[in-house]
Structures are given as structure tokens and as C-alpha cells.
mmCIF file of C-alpha atoms in Angstrom:
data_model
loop_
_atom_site.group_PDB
_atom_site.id
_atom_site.type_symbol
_atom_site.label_atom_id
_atom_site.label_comp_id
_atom_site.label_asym_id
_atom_site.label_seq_id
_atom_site.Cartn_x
_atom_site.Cartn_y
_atom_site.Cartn_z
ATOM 1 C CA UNK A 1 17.528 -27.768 37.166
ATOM 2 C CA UNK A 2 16.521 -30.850 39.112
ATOM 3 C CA UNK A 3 14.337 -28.764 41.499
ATOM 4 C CA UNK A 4 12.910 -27.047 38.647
ATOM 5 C CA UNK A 5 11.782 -30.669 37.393
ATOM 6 C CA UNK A 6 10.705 -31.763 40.670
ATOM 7 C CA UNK A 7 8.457 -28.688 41.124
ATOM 8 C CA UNK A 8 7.166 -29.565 37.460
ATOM 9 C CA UNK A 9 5.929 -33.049 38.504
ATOM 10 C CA UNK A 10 4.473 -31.022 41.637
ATOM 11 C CA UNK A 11 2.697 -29.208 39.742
ATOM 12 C CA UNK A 12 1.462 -31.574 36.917
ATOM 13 C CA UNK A 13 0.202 -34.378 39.798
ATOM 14 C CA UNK A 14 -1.743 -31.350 41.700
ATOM 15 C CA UNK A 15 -3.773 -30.789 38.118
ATOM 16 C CA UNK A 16 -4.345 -34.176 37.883
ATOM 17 C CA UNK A 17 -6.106 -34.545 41.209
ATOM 18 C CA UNK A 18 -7.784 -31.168 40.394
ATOM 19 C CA UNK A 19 -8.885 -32.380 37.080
ATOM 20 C CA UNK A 20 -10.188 -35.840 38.699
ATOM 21 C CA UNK A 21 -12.353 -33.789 41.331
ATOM 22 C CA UNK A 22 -14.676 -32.116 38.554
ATOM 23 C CA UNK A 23 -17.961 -32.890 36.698
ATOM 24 C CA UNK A 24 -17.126 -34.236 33.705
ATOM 25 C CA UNK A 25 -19.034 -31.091 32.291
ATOM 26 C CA UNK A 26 -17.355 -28.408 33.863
ATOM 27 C CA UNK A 27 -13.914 -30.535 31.969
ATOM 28 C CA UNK A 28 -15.696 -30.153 28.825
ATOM 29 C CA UNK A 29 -16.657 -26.543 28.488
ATOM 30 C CA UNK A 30 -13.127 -25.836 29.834
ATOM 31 C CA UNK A 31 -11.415 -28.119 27.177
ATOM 32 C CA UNK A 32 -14.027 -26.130 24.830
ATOM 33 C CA UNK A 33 -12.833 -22.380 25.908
ATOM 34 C CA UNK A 34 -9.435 -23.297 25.466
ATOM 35 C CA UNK A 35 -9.677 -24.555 22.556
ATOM 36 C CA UNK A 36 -11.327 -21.707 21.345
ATOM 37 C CA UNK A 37 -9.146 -19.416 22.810
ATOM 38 C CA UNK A 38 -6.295 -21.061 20.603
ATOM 39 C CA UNK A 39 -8.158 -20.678 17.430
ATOM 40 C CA UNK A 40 -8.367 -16.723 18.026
ATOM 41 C CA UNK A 41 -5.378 -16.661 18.475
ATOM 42 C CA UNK A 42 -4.348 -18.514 15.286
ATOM 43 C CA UNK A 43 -6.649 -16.728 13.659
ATOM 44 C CA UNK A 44 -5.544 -13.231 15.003
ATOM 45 C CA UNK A 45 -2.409 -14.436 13.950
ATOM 46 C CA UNK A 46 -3.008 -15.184 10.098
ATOM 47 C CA UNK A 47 -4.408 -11.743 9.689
ATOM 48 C CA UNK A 48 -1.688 -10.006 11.222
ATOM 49 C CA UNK A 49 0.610 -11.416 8.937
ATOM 50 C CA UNK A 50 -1.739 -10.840 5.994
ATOM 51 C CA UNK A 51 -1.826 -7.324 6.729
ATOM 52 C CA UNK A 52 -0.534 -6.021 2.945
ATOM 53 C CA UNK A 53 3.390 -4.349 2.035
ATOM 54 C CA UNK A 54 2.713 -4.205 -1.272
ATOM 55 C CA UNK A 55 3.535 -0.428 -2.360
ATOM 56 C CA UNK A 56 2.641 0.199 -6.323
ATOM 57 C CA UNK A 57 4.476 2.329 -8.501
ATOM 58 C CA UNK A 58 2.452 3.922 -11.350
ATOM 59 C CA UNK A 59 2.319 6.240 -14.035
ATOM 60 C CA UNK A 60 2.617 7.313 -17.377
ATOM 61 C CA UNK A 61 5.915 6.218 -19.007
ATOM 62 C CA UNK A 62 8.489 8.752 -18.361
ATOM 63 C CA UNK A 63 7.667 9.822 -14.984
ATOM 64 C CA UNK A 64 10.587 8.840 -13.360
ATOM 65 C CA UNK A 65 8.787 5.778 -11.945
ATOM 66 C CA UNK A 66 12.039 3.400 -12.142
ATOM 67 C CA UNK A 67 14.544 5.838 -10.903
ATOM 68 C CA UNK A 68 11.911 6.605 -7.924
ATOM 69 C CA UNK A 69 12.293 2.107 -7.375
ATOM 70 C CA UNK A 70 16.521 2.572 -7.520
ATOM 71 C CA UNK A 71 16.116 5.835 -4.919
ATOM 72 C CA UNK A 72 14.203 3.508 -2.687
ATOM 73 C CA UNK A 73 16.009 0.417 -2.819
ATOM 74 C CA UNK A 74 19.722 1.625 -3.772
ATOM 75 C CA UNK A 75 19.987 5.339 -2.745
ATOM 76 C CA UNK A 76 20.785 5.889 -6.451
ATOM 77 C CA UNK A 77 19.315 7.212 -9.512
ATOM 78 C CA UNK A 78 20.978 4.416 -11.359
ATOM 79 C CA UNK A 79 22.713 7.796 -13.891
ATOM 80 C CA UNK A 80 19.043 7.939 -14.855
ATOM 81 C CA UNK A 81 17.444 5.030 -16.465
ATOM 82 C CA UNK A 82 15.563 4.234 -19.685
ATOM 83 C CA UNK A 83 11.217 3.602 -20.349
ATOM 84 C CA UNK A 84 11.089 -0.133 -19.102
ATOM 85 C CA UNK A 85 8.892 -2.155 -20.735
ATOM 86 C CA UNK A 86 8.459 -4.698 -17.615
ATOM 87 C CA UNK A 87 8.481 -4.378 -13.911
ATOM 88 C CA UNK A 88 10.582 -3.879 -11.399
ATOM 89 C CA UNK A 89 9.145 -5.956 -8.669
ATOM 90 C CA UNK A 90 11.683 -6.338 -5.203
ATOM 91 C CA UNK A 91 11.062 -6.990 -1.486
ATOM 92 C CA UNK A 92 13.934 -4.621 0.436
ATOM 93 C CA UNK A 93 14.575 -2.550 3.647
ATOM 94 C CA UNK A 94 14.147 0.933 2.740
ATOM 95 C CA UNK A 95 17.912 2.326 1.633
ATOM 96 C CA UNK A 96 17.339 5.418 4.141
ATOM 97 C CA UNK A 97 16.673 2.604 6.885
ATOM 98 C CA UNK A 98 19.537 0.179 6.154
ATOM 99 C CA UNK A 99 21.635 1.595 8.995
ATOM 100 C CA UNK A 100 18.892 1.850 11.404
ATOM 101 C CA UNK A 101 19.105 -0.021 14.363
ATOM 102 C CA UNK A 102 16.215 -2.844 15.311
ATOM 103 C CA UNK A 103 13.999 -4.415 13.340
ATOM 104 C CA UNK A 104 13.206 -2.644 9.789
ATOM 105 C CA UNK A 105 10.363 -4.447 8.191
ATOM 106 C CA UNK A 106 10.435 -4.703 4.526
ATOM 107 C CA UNK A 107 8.750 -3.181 2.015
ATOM 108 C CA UNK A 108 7.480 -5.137 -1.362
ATOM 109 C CA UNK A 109 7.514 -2.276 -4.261
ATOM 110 C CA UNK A 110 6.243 -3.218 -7.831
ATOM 111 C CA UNK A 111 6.938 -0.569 -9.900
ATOM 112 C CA UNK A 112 4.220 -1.531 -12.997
ATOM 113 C CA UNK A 113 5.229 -0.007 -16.276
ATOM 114 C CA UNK A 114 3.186 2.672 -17.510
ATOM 115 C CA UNK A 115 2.170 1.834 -21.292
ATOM 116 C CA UNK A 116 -1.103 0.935 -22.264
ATOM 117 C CA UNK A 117 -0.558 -2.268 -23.113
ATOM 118 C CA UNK A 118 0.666 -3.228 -19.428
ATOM 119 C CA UNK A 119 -1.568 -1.839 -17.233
ATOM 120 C CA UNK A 120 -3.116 -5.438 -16.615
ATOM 121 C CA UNK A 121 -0.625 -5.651 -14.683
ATOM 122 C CA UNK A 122 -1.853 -3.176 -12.566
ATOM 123 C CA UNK A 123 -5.508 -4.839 -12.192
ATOM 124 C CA UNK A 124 -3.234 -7.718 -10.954
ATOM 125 C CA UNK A 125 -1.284 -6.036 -8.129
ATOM 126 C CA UNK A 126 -3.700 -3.532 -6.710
ATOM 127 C CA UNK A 127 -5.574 -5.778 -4.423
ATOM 128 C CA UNK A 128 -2.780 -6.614 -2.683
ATOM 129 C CA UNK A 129 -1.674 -2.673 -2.074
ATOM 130 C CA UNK A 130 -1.216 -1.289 0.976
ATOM 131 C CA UNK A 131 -0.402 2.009 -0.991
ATOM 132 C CA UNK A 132 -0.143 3.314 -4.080
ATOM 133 C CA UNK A 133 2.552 5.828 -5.280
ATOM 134 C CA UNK A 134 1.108 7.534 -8.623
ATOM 135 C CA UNK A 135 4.344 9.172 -10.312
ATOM 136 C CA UNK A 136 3.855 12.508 -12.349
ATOM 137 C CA UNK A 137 6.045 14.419 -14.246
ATOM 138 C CA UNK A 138 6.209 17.922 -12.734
ATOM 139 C CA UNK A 139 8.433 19.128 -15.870
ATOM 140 C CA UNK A 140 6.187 17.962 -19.082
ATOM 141 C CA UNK A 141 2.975 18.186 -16.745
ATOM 142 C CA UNK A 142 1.113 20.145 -19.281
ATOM 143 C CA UNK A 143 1.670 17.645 -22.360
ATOM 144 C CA UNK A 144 0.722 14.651 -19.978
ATOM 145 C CA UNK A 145 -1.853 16.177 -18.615
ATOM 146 C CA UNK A 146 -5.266 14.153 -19.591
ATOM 147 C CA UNK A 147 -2.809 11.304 -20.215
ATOM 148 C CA UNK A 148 -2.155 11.387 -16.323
ATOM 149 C CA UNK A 149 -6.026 12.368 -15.351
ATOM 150 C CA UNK A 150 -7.274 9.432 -17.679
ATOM 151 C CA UNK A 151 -4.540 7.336 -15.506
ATOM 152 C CA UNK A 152 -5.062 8.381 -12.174
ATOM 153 C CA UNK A 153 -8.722 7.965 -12.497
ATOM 154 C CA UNK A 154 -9.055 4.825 -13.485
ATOM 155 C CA UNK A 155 -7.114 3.567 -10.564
ATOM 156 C CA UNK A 156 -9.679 5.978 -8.208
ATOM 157 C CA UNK A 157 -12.530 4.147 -9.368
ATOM 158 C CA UNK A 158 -11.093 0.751 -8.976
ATOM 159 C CA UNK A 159 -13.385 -1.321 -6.670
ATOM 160 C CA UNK A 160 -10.717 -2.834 -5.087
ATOM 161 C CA UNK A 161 -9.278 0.417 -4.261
ATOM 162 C CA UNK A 162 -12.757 1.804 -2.846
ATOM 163 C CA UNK A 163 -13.462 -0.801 -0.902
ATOM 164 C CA UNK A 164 -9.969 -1.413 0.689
ATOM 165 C CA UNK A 165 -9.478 2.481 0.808
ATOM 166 C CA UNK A 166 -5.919 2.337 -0.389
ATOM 167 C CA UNK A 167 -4.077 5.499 0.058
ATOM 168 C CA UNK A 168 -2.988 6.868 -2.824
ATOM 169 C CA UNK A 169 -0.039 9.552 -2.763
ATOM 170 C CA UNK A 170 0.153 11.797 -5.974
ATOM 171 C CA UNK A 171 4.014 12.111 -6.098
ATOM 172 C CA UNK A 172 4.953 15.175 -8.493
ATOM 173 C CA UNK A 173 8.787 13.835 -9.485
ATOM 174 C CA UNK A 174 11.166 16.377 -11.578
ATOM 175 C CA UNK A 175 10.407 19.599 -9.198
ATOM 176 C CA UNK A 176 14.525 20.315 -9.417
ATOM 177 C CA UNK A 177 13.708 21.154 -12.642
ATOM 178 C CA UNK A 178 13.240 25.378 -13.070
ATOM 179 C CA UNK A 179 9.958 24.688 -15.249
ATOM 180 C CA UNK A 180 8.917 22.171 -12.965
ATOM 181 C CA UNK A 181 4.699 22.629 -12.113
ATOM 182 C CA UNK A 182 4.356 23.410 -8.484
ATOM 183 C CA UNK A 183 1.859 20.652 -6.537
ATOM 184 C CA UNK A 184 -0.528 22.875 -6.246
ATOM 185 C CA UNK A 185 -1.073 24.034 -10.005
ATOM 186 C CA UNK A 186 -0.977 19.682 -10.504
ATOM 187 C CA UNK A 187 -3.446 19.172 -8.018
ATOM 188 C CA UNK A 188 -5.558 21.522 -9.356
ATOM 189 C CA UNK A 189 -5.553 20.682 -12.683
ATOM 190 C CA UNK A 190 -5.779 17.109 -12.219
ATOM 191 C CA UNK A 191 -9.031 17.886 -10.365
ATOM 192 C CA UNK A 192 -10.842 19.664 -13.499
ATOM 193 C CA UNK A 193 -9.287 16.894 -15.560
ATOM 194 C CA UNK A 194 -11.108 14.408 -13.873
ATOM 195 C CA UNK A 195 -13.943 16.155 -12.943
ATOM 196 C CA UNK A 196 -14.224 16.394 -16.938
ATOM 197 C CA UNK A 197 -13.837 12.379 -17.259
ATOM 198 C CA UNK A 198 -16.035 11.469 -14.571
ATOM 199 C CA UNK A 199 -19.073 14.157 -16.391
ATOM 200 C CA UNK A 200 -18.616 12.065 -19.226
ATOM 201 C CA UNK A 201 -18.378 8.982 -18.073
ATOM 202 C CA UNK A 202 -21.047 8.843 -15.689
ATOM 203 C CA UNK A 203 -23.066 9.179 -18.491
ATOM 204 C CA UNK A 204 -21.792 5.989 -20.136
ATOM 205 C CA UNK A 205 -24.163 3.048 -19.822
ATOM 206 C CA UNK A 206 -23.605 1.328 -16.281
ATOM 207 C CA UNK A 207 -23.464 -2.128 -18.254
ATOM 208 C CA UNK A 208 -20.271 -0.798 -20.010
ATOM 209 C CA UNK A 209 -18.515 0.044 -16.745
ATOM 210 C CA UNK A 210 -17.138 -3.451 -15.504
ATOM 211 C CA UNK A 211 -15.181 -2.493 -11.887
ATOM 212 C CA UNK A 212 -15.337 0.959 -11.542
ATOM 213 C CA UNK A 213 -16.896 2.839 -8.792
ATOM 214 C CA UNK A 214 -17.915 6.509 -9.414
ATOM 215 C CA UNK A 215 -16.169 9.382 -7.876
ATOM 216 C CA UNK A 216 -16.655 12.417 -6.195
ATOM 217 C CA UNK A 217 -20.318 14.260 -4.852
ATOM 218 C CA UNK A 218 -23.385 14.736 -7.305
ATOM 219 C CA UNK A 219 -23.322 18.588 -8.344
ATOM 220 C CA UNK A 220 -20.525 19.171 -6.614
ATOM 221 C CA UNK A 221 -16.736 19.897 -8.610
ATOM 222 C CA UNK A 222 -14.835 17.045 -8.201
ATOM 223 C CA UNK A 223 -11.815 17.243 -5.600
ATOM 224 C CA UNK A 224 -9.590 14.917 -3.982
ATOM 225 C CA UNK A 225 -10.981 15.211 -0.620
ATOM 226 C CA UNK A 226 -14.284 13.683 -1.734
ATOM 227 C CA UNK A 227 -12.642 10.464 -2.684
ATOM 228 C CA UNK A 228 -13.422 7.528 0.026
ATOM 229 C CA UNK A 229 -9.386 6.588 0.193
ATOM 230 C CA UNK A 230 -6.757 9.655 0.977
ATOM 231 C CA UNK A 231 -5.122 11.238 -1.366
ATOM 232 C CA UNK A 232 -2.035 13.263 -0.476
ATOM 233 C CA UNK A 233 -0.172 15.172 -2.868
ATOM 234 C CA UNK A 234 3.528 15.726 -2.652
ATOM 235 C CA UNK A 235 6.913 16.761 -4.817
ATOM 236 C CA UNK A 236 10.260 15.653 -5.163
ATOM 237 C CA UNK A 237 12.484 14.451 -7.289
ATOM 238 C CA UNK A 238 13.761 10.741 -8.133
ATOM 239 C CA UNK A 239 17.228 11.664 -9.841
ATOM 240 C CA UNK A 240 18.565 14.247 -6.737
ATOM 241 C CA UNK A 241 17.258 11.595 -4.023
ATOM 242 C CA UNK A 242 14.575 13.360 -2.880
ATOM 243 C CA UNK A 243 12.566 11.036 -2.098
ATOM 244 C CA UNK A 244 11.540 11.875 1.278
ATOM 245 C CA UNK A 245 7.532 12.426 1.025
ATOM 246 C CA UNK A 246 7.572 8.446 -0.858
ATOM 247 C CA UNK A 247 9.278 6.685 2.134
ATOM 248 C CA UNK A 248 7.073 8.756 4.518
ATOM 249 C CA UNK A 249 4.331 7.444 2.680
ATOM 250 C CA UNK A 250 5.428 4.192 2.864
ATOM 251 C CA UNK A 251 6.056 3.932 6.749
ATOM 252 C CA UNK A 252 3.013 5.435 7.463
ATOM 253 C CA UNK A 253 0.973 2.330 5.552
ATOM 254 C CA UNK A 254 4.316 -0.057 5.919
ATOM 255 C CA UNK A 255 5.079 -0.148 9.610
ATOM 256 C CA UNK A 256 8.207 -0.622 9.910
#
């Protein structure tokens, strides 16, 4: 240790005399780079760790949205759970990662009811998404249907969503169910649905739009694959665990 110090004081002396033997402005622009090199750095730093975790949760009320949150966090279905009226909001490792080895970063999931009256709650959390999980029910598709579009589409044309291109999975929950919809026939649908609202809203006044971006290509039927964010489509169901295409989801916008 003593040697260690000694070599120190070696070392510190020799930068002294170093330091001494220079123009005063060749000091300066060196005290200048360095400084700016610690700055990037801090800098680099702060945006690193802003980089978002926020997954969202959303859908009409019924979808299975909650039991999808208990799946994630708890590896249970909680023996199903009721419509809740307020969210579930949690930071937790992944339950399918709570055995893996290393470092597991957490995941912050706000699962935002889905009734009318609460979706300000959404406005509120979606700038701070690194993903959204939009929860339909794969069973009672057909009687949700424009529900759902309406829904889905006014999270599409969110600025903040635009602009920040947050992914958006379309997670078709209750496919264990024999009259489940397959993906494919909600996909599709979904797409005339909106294709439908955005026809008729377009033609709205643009002073009666407040934050909503339009969707899709002029002339063209609207389809998923137009949209400036990805949007993945994908089935499952929240009550059996299978939950598999949501936590890929996550870890491919959540590093873990």
C-alpha cells in the first residue's frame, strides 16, 4: 500500500512540473475540453436513465386488462378479477424473470381502466410509454367491436404517440375460449373499423381536433402498417397464463 502511495505522489509532483512548463493557454483549453468532456458525459448519463419503462395497459372494460397486470406481476389470474374502476399502477421484475439470474430491470405497468370517464388518465400516462399493450376481447369481439376501433384509434392519433413512435401491441386476450376471434379476423376488422372513423373524421373541422394526428395514406384503405409507430398483433390469454407475446413485447421496448 505504501508503495502504491509513494508512486501516487510520483506521479502527482511529475504533473505538477508538467503543468508549470505550459502556456497558460494551452492550460486553459485543456481545463476547457475536460470540462466539457464531463458534461457529455453527465448529460449522456441523464438520458440514459430517462430512457422510458412505462408499459400501458388499455382497453375497453372487460378485456381482461387486470388479470393480464396479476399474470405479469404474480403469475396468477388472481381466480379472475372484477371491472376496476381505478388503476393498477406497480413497478416489478417480470414474474417469468424472478428466477433469472443477473440483473432483471424492472418494468413500470399502469394498467388504466377502460371506462369513459377515466381515460384522462390515459392522456396522463402516455407520454411517458415506452409501449403500449391495447387489450381486446377475442370472445365478445363482435359486440365490442367499434367500441374497441373508437378506442384504439384515438390512442393512434395521439401526438404524443406519433411523435415518440410508441409501439403499440394489439393483444387479443380470451383465445382459450372455443368462440374466441382468431387475430387475424380482429386485425382485419379493426382495420375497416377505423378506416370508417378516420373517413369521417377527417372531415371534421381541423379546429375541433385538439391532439390528434391523422392516420393512414390518402386514398389508400387504412391498415396497420401505414401507421408511423408498429403495431403488432398477437393472442393469448390472461386467465391460463399465456401471456407470452405481452412480456416479449415488453423486453423488446424494456431491456431488461
Amino acid at each position: 500500500m505504501d508503495e502504491w502511495i509513494r508512486q501516487a505522489e510520483v506521479w502527482v509532483r511529475q504533473a505538477e512540473s508538467w503543468i508549470r512548463q505550459q502556456p497558460p493557454e494551452q492550460i486553459y483549453i485543456a481545463a476547457a475540453v475536460v470540462a466539457l468532456t464531463i458534461l457529455l458525459l453527465i448529460v449522456a448519463s441523464c438520458f440514459k436513465s430517462s430512457k422510458p419503462n412505462t408499459i400501458v395497459l388499455s382497453g375497453l372494460s372487460g378485456s381482461g386488462k387486470t388479470t393480464l397486470f396479476y399474470q405479469l406481476r404474480d403469475g396468477s389470474s388472481h381466480q379472475g378479477t372484477v371491472t376496476s374502476m381505478e388503476e393498477n399502477d406497480d413497478t416489478f421484475v417480470l414474474h417469468s424473470e424472478q428466477e433469472r439470474k443477473g440483473k432483471v430491470k424492472p418494468v413500470h405497468v399502469v394498467d388504466v381502466p377502460g371506462h369513459a370517464r377515466l381515460k384522462p388518465k390515459l392522456d396522463e400516462v402516455l407520454p411517458k410509454a415506452a409501449g403500449v399493450v391495447f387489450v381486446v376481447d377475442a370472445q365478445d369481439f363482435l359486440s365490442s367491436m367499434q367500441a374497441a376501433a373508437e378506442y384504439l384509434y384515438d390512442i393512434l392519433t395521439k401526438a404524443t404517440v406519433v411523435k415518440k413512435k410508441v409501439p403499440v401491441l394489439i393483444f387479443c386476450n380470451k383465445t382459450d375460449k372455443v368462440t374466441a376471434h382468431s387475430k387475424e379476423f380482429i386485425k382485419k376488422q379493426l382495420e375497416k373499423e377505423i378506416n370508417k372513423l378516420r373517413e369521417s373524421r377527417n372531415a371534421i373541422s381541423s379546429a375541433d381536433i385538439t391532439d390528434e394526428v391523422q392516420l393512414g395514406v390518402p386514398g389508400e384503405a387504412f391498415s396497420f402498417s401505414q401507421c408511423q409507430n408498429k403495431v403488432v398483433v398477437a393472442e393469448g390469454a390472461g386467465m391460463t397464463g399465456n401471456v407470452s407475446a405481452v412480456e416479449q413485447f415488453i423486453r423488446e421496448h424494456v431491456k431488461a
